[in-house]
PDB file of N, CA and C in Angstrom:
ATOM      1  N   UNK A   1     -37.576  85.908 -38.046  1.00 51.00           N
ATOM      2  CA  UNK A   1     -37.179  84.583 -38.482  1.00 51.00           C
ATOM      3  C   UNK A   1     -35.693  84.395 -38.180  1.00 51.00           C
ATOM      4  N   UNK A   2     -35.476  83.290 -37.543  1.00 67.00           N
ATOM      5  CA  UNK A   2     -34.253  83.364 -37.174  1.00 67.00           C
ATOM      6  C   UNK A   2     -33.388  81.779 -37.641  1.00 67.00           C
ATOM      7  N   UNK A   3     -32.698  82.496 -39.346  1.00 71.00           N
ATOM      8  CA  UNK A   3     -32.370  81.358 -39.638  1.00 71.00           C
ATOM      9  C   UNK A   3     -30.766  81.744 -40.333  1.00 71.00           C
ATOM     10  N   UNK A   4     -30.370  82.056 -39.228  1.00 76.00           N
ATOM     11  CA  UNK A   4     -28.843  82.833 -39.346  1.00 76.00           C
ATOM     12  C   UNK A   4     -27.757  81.444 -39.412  1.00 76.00           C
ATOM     13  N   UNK A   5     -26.756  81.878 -39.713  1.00 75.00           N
ATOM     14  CA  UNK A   5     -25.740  80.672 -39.954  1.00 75.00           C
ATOM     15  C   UNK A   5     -24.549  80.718 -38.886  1.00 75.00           C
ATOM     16  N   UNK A   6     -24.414  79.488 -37.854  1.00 78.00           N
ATOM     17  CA  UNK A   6     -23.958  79.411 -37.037  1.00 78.00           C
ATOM     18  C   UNK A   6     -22.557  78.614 -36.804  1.00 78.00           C
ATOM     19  N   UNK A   7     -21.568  79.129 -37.537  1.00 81.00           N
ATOM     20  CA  UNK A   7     -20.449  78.399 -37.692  1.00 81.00           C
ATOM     21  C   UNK A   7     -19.941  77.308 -36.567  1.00 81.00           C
ATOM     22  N   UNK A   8     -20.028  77.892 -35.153  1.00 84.00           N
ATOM     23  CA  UNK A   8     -20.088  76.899 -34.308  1.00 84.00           C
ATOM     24  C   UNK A   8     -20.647  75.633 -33.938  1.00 84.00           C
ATOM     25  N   UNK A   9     -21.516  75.963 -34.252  1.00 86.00           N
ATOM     26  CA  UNK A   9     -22.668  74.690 -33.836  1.00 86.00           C
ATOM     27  C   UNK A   9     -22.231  74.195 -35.473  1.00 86.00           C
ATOM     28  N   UNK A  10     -22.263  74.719 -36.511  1.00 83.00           N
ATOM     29  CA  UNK A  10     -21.943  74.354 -37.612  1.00 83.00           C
ATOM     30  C   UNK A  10     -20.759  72.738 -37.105  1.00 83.00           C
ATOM     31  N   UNK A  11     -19.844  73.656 -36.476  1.00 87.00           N
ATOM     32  CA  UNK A  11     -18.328  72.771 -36.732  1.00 87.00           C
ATOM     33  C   UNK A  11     -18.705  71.217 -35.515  1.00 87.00           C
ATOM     34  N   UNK A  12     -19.463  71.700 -34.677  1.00 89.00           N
ATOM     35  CA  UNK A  12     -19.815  70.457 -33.129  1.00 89.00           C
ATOM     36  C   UNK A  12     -20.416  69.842 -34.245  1.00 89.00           C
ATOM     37  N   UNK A  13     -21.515  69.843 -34.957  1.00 89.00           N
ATOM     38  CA  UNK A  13     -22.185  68.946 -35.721  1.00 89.00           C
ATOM     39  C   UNK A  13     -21.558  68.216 -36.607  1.00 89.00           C
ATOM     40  N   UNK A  14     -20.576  68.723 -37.138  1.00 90.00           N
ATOM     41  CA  UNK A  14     -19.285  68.180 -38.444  1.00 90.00           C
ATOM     42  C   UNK A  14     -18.485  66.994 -37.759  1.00 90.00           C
ATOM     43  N   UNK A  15     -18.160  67.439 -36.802  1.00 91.00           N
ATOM     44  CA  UNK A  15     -17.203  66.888 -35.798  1.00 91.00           C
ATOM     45  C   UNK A  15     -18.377  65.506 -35.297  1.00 91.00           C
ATOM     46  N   UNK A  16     -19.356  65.862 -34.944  1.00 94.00           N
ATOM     47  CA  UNK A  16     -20.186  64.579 -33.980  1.00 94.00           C
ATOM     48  C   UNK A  16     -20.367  63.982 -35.352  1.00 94.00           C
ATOM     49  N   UNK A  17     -20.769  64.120 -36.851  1.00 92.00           N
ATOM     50  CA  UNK A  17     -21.302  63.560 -37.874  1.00 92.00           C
ATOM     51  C   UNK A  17     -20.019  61.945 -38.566  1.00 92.00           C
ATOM     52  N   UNK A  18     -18.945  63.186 -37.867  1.00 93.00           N
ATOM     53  CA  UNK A  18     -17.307  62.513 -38.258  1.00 93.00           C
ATOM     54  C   UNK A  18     -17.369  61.638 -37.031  1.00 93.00           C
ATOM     55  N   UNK A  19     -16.993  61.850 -35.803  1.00 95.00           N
ATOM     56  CA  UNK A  19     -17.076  60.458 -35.276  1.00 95.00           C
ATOM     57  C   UNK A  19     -18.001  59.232 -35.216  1.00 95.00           C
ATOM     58  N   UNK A  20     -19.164  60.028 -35.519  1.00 95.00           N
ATOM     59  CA  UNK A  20     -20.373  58.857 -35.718  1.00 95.00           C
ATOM     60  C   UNK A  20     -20.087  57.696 -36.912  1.00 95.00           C
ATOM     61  N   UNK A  21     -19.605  58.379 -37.854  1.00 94.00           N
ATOM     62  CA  UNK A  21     -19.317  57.685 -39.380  1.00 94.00           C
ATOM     63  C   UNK A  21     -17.667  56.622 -39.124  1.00 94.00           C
ATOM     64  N   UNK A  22     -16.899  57.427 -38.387  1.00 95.00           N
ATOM     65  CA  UNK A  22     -15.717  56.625 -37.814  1.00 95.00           C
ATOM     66  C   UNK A  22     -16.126  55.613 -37.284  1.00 95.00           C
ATOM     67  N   UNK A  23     -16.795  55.767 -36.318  1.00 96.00           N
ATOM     68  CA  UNK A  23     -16.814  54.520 -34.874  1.00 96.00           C
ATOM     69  C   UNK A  23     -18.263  53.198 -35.724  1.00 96.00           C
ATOM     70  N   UNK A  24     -18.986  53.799 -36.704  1.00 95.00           N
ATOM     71  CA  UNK A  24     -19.405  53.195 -37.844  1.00 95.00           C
ATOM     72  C   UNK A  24     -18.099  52.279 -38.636  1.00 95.00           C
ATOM     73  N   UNK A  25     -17.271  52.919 -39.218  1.00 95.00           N
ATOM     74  CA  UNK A  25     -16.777  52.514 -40.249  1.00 95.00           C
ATOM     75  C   UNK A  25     -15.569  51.013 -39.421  1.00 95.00           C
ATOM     76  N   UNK A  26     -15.346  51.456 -38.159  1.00 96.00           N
ATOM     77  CA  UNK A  26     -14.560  50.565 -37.346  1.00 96.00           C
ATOM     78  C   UNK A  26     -15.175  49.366 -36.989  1.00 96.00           C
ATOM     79  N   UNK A  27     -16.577  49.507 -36.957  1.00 95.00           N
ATOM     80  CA  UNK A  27     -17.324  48.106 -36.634  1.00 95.00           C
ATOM     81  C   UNK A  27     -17.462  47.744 -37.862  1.00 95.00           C
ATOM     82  N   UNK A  28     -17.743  48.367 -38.978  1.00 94.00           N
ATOM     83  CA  UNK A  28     -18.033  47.286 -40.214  1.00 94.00           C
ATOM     84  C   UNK A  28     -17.052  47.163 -40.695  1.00 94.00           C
ATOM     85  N   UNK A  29     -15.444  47.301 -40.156  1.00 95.00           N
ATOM     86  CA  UNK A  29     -13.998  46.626 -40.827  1.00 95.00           C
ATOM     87  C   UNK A  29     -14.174  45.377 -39.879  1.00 95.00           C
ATOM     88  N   UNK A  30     -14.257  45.584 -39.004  1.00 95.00           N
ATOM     89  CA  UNK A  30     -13.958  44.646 -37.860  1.00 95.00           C
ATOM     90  C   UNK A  30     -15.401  43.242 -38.278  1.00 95.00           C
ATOM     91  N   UNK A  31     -16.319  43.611 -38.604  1.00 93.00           N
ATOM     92  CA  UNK A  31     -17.371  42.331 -39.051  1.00 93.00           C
ATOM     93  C   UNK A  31     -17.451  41.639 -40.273  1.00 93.00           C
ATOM     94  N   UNK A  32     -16.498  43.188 -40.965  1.00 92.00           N
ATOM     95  CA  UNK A  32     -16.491  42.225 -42.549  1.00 92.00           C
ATOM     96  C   UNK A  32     -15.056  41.272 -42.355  1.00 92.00           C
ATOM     97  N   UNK A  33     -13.833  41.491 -41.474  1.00 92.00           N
ATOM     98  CA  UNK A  33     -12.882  40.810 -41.194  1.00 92.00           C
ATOM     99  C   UNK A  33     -13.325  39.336 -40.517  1.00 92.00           C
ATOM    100  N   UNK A  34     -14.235  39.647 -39.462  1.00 91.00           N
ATOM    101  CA  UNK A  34     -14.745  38.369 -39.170  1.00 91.00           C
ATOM    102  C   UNK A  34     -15.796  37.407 -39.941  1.00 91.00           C
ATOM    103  N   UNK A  35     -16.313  38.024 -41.123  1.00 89.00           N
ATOM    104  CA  UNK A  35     -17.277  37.596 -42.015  1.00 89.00           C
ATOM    105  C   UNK A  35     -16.411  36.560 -43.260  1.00 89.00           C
ATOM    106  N   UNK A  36     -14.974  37.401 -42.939  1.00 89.00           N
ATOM    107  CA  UNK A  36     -14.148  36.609 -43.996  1.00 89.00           C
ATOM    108  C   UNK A  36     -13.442  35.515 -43.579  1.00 89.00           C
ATOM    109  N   UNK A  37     -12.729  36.135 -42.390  1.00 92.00           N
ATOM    110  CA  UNK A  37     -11.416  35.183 -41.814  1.00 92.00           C
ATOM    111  C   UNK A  37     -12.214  33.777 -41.086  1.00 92.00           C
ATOM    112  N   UNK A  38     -13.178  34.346 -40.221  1.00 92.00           N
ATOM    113  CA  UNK A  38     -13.795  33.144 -39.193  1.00 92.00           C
ATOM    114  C   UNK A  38     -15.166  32.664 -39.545  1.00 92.00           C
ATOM    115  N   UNK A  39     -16.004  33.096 -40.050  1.00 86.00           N
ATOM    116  CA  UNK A  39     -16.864  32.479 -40.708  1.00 86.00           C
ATOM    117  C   UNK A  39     -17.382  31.939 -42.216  1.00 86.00           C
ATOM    118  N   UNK A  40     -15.880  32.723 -42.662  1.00 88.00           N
ATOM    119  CA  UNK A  40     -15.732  32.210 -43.749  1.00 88.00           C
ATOM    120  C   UNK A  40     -16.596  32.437 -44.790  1.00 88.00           C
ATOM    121  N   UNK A  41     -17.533  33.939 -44.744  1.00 85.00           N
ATOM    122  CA  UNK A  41     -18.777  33.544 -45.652  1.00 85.00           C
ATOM    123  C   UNK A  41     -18.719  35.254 -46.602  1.00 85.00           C
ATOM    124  N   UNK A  42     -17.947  34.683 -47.830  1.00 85.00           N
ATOM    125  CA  UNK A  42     -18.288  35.776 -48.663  1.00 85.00           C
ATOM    126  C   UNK A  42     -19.210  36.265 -49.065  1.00 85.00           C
ATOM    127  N   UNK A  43     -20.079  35.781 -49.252  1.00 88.00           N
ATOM    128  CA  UNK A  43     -21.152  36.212 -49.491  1.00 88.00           C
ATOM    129  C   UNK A  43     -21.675  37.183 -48.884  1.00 88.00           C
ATOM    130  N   UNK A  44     -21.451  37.463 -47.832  1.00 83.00           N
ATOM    131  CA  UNK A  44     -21.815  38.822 -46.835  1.00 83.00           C
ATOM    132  C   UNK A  44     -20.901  39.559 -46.745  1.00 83.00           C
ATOM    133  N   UNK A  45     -19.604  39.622 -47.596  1.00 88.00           N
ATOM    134  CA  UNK A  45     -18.549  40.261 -47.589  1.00 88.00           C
ATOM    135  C   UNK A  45     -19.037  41.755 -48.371  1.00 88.00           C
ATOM    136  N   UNK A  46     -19.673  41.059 -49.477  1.00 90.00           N
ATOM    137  CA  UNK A  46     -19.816  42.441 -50.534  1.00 90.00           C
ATOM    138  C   UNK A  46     -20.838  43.273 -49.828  1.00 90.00           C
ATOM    139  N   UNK A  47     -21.810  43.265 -49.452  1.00 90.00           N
ATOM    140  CA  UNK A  47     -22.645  44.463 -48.561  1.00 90.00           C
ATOM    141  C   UNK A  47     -21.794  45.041 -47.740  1.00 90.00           C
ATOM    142  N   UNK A  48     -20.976  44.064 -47.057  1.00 91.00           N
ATOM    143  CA  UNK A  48     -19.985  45.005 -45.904  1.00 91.00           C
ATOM    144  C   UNK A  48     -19.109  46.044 -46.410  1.00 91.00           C
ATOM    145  N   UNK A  49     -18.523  45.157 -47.629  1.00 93.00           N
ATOM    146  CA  UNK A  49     -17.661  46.145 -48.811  1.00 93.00           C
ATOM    147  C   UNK A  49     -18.349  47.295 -48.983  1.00 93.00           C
ATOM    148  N   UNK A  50     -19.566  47.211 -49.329  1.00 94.00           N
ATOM    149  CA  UNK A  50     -20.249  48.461 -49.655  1.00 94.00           C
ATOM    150  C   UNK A  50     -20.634  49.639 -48.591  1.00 94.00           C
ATOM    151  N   UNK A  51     -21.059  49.257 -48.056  1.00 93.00           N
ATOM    152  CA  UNK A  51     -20.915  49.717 -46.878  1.00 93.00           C
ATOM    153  C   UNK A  51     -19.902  51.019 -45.724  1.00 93.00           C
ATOM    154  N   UNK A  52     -18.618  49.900 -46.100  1.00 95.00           N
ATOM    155  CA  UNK A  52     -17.055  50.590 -45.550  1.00 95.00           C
ATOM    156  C   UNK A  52     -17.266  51.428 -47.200  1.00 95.00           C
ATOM    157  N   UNK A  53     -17.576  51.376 -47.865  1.00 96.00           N
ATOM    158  CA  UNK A  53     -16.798  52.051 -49.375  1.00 96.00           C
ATOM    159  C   UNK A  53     -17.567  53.675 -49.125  1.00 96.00           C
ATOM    160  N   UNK A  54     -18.912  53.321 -48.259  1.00 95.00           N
ATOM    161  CA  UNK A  54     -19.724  54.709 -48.150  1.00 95.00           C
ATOM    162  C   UNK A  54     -19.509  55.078 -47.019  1.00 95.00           C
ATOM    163  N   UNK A  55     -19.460  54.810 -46.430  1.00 94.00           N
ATOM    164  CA  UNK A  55     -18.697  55.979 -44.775  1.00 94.00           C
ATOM    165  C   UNK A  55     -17.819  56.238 -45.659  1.00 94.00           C
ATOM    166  N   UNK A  56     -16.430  55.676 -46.229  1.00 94.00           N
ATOM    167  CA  UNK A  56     -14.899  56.274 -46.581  1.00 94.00           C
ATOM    168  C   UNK A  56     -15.498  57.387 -47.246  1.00 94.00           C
ATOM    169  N   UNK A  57     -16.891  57.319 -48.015  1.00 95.00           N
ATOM    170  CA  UNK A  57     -16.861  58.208 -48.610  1.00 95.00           C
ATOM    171  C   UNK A  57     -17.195  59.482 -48.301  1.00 95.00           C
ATOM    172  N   UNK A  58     -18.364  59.367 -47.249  1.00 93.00           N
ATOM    173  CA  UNK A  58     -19.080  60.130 -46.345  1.00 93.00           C
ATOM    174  C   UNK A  58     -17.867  60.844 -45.570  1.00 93.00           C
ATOM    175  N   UNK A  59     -16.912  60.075 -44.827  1.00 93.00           N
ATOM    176  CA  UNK A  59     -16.091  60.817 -44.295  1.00 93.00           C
ATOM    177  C   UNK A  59     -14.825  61.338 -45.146  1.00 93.00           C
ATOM    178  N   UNK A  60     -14.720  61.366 -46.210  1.00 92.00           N
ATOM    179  CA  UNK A  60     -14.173  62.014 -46.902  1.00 92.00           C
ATOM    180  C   UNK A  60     -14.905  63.349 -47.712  1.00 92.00           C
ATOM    181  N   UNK A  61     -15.495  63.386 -48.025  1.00 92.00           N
ATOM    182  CA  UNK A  61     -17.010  64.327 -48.406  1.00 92.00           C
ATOM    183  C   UNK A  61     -16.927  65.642 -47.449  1.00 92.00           C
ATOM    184  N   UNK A  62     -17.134  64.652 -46.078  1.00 90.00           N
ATOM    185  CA  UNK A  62     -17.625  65.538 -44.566  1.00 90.00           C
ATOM    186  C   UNK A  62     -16.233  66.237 -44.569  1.00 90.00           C
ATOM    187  N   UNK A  63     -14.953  65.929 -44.530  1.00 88.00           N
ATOM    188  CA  UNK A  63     -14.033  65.910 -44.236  1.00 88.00           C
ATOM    189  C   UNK A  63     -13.451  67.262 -45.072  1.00 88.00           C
ATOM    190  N   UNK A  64     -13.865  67.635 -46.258  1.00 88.00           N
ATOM    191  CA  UNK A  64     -13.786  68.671 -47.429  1.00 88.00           C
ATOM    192  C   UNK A  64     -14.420  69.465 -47.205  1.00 88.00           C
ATOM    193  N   UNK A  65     -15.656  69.610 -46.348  1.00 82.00           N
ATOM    194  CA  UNK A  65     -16.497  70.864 -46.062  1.00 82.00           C
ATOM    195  C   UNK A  65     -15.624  71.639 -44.710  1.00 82.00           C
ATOM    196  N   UNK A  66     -14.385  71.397 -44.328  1.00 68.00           N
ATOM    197  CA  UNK A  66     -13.749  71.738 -43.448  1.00 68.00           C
ATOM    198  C   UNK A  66     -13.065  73.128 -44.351  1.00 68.00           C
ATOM    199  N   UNK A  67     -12.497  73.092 -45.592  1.00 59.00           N
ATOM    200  CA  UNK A  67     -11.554  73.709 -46.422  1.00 59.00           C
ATOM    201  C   UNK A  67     -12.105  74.855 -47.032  1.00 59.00           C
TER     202      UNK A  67
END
């Protein structure tokens, strides 16, 4: 059985999990900015809020399993 622990592949996966959640968290600043400024519609603000509030968190989380 081969279910050994592979720090490497460990850290590529940390790393791809972190930019995935980044390049995430950059489009939903950038739609909740346009949700506010140019279309003017709060109402779709707060999901976006929520949203950015869980990547920050995710990548802060992810970001601690480094230490």
């Amino acid at each position: 059985m081969r279910n050994e622990f592979d720090s490497t592949n460990f850290k590529k996966e940390q790393r791809f999990i972190l930019l995935v959640l980044a390049i995430a968290l950059i489009i939903q600043i950038i739609v909740a900015g346009l949700y506010f400024f140019v279309e003017k519609q709060t109402v779709l603000l707060f999901p976006m809020f929520l949203g950015i509030l869980a990547s920050f968190t995710g990548i802060g989380r992810l970001s601690q399993l480094n230490n």
